[in-house]
Amino acid sequence: QVQLVESGGGLVQAGGSLRLSCAASGSIFSINTMGWYRQAPGKQRDLVARISSGGSTNYGDSVEGRFTISRDNAKNTVYLQMNSLKPEDTATYYCAAHIAGRHYWGQGTQVTVSS
């Protein structure tokens, strides 16, 4: 069984920063891609950023240049540094990991950006 536990969400003013963390635990030999998705009320879940085991990254268009994804393979942890936050970044952020052919989701952490 694999668990993903997110932390670091909260309330921040526009222009501020937050750092999200997601630690994977359980029966893990190696983790392929890890990433972050977000979902605002009434909207679909969209990709924010993802990073391969080798460090290659992809970002959603709306966060390119403001957010940075990184990972610590020794700790099975992925991070999302979010700078220059905007009210439209408000959403529940979900960690995701692809492990041994299966896709896992975290429980989500709320990020609220006030104007």
Coordinates of N, CA and C in Angstrom, one line a residue, residues 15-92:
G15 N 0.6 37.7 -4.4 CA 2.0 38.1 -4.5 C 2.9 37.3 -3.6
G16 N 2.3 36.6 -2.6 CA 3.0 35.8 -1.7 C 3.5 34.5 -2.2
S17 N 4.1 33.7 -1.3 CA 4.7 32.4 -1.6 C 4.2 31.3 -0.7
L18 N 4.2 30.1 -1.2 CA 3.9 28.9 -0.4 C 4.8 27.8 -0.9
R19 N 5.1 26.9 0.0 CA 5.8 25.7 -0.5 C 5.0 24.4 -0.1
L20 N 4.7 23.6 -1.0 CA 4.0 22.4 -0.7 C 5.0 21.2 -0.7
S21 N 4.7 20.3 0.1 CA 5.5 19.0 0.2 C 4.6 17.8 0.1
C22 N 5.1 16.8 -0.5 CA 4.3 15.5 -0.5 C 5.3 14.4 -0.3
A23 N 5.1 13.6 0.7 CA 5.9 12.4 1.0 C 5.2 11.2 0.7
A24 N 5.9 10.3 0.0 CA 5.3 9.0 -0.3 C 5.9 7.9 0.6
S25 N 5.0 7.1 1.1 CA 5.4 6.0 2.0 C 4.7 4.7 1.6
G26 N 5.3 3.6 2.1 CA 4.6 2.3 1.9 C 5.6 1.4 1.1
S27 N 5.0 0.5 0.3 CA 5.7 -0.5 -0.5 C 6.2 0.2 -1.8
I28 N 7.4 0.8 -1.6 CA 7.9 1.6 -2.8 C 9.3 1.1 -3.1
F29 N 9.5 0.7 -4.3 CA 10.9 0.3 -4.8 C 11.4 1.5 -5.5
S30 N 10.7 2.1 -6.4 CA 11.1 3.3 -7.0 C 9.8 4.1 -7.5
I31 N 10.0 5.4 -7.6 CA 8.9 6.2 -8.1 C 9.2 6.8 -9.4
N32 N 8.3 6.7 -10.4 CA 8.6 7.3 -11.7 C 8.2 8.8 -11.6
T33 N 7.2 9.2 -12.3 CA 6.8 10.6 -12.3 C 6.1 10.9 -11.0
M34 N 6.4 12.1 -10.5 CA 5.6 12.7 -9.4 C 5.2 14.1 -9.8
G35 N 4.1 14.5 -9.3 CA 3.6 15.8 -9.7 C 2.5 16.4 -8.9
W36 N 2.0 17.5 -9.3 CA 1.0 18.3 -8.6 C -0.1 18.6 -9.6
Y37 N -1.3 18.5 -9.1 CA -2.5 18.9 -9.9 C -3.3 19.8 -9.0
R38 N -4.2 20.5 -9.6 CA -5.1 21.3 -8.7 C -6.5 21.3 -9.3
Q39 N -7.5 21.6 -8.4 CA -8.9 21.6 -8.8 C -9.6 22.6 -8.0
A40 N -10.2 23.6 -8.7 CA -11.0 24.6 -8.1 C -12.4 24.1 -8.1
P41 N -13.3 24.7 -7.3 CA -14.7 24.3 -7.2 C -15.4 24.4 -8.6
G42 N -16.0 23.4 -9.1 CA -16.7 23.4 -10.3 C -15.9 23.3 -11.6
K43 N -14.6 23.0 -11.4 CA -13.7 22.9 -12.5 C -13.0 21.6 -12.5
Q44 N -12.4 21.2 -13.6 CA -11.7 20.0 -13.7 C -10.3 20.0 -13.0
R45 N -9.8 18.9 -12.8 CA -8.5 18.8 -12.2 C -7.4 19.0 -13.3
D46 N -6.5 19.9 -13.1 CA -5.5 20.2 -14.1 C -4.1 20.0 -13.6
L47 N -3.2 19.7 -14.5 CA -1.8 19.6 -14.2 C -1.2 20.9 -13.8
V48 N -0.5 20.9 -12.7 CA 0.3 22.1 -12.3 C 1.7 21.9 -12.7
A49 N 2.3 20.8 -12.3 CA 3.7 20.5 -12.6 C 4.0 19.1 -12.4
R50 N 4.9 18.5 -13.1 CA 5.3 17.1 -12.8 C 6.8 17.0 -13.1
I51 N 7.4 16.0 -12.5 CA 8.9 15.8 -12.6 C 9.1 14.3 -12.7
S52 N 10.0 14.0 -13.6 CA 10.4 12.6 -13.8 C 11.4 12.1 -12.7
S53 N 11.7 10.9 -12.7 CA 12.7 10.4 -11.8 C 14.1 10.9 -12.1
G54 N 14.3 11.3 -13.4 CA 15.5 11.9 -13.8 C 15.6 13.4 -13.6
G55 N 14.5 14.0 -13.3 CA 14.5 15.4 -13.0 C 13.9 16.3 -14.1
S56 N 13.4 15.7 -15.2 CA 12.8 16.5 -16.3 C 11.4 17.0 -15.8
T57 N 11.1 18.2 -16.1 CA 9.9 18.9 -15.6 C 9.0 19.4 -16.7
N58 N 7.7 19.4 -16.3 CA 6.7 20.0 -17.2 C 5.8 20.9 -16.3
Y59 N 5.4 22.0 -16.8 CA 4.5 22.9 -16.1 C 3.3 23.3 -16.9
G60 N 2.2 23.5 -16.1 CA 1.0 24.1 -16.8 C 1.3 25.5 -17.2
D61 N 0.6 25.9 -18.3 CA 0.9 27.3 -18.9 C 0.7 28.4 -17.8
S62 N -0.3 28.2 -17.0 CA -0.6 29.3 -16.1 C 0.4 29.5 -14.9
V63 N 1.2 28.5 -14.7 CA 2.2 28.6 -13.6 C 3.6 28.7 -14.0
E64 N 3.9 28.5 -15.3 CA 5.2 28.6 -15.8 C 5.9 29.9 -15.4
G65 N 7.1 29.8 -14.8 CA 7.8 30.9 -14.4 C 7.6 31.4 -13.0
R66 N 6.5 30.9 -12.4 CA 6.2 31.3 -11.0 C 6.3 30.1 -10.1
F67 N 6.1 28.9 -10.5 CA 6.1 27.7 -9.7 C 7.4 26.9 -10.1
T68 N 7.9 26.2 -9.1 CA 9.1 25.3 -9.3 C 8.8 24.0 -8.6
I69 N 8.9 22.9 -9.4 CA 8.8 21.6 -8.8 C 10.2 21.0 -8.6
S70 N 10.3 20.2 -7.5 CA 11.6 19.5 -7.3 C 11.3 18.3 -6.5
R71 N 12.2 17.4 -6.4 CA 12.0 16.2 -5.7 C 13.3 15.7 -5.0
D72 N 13.1 15.0 -4.0 CA 14.2 14.3 -3.3 C 14.0 12.8 -3.3
N73 N 14.7 12.2 -4.2 CA 14.4 10.7 -4.4 C 14.7 9.9 -3.2
A74 N 15.7 10.3 -2.4 CA 16.1 9.6 -1.2 C 15.0 9.6 -0.2
K75 N 14.2 10.7 -0.2 CA 13.1 10.8 0.8 C 11.8 10.6 0.2
N76 N 11.7 10.2 -1.1 CA 10.4 9.9 -1.8 C 9.5 11.1 -1.6
T77 N 10.1 12.3 -1.8 CA 9.3 13.5 -1.5 C 9.4 14.5 -2.7
V78 N 8.3 15.1 -3.0 CA 8.2 16.1 -4.1 C 7.8 17.4 -3.5
Y79 N 8.3 18.5 -4.0 CA 8.0 19.8 -3.5 C 7.5 20.7 -4.6
L80 N 6.7 21.7 -4.2 CA 6.2 22.7 -5.2 C 6.4 24.1 -4.5
Q81 N 7.3 24.8 -5.0 CA 7.5 26.2 -4.6 C 6.7 27.1 -5.4
M82 N 5.8 27.8 -4.8 CA 4.8 28.7 -5.5 C 5.1 30.1 -5.1
N83 N 5.5 30.9 -6.1 CA 5.8 32.3 -5.9 C 4.8 33.2 -6.7
S84 N 4.8 34.5 -6.4 CA 3.9 35.4 -7.1 C 2.5 34.8 -7.2
L85 N 2.0 34.4 -6.1 CA 0.6 33.7 -6.2 C -0.4 34.7 -6.5
K86 N -1.4 34.2 -7.2 CA -2.6 35.0 -7.7 C -3.9 34.4 -7.1
P87 N -4.9 35.2 -7.0 CA -6.2 34.7 -6.6 C -6.7 33.5 -7.4
E88 N -6.4 33.5 -8.7 CA -6.8 32.4 -9.5 C -6.0 31.1 -9.3
D89 N -5.0 31.1 -8.4 CA -4.3 29.9 -8.0 C -5.0 29.2 -6.9
T90 N -6.1 29.8 -6.4 CA -6.8 29.2 -5.3 C -7.5 27.9 -5.8
A91 N -7.2 26.8 -5.0 CA -7.7 25.5 -5.4 C -7.2 24.5 -4.4
T92 N -7.7 23.3 -4.5 CA -7.2 22.2 -3.8 C -6.1 21.5 -4.6

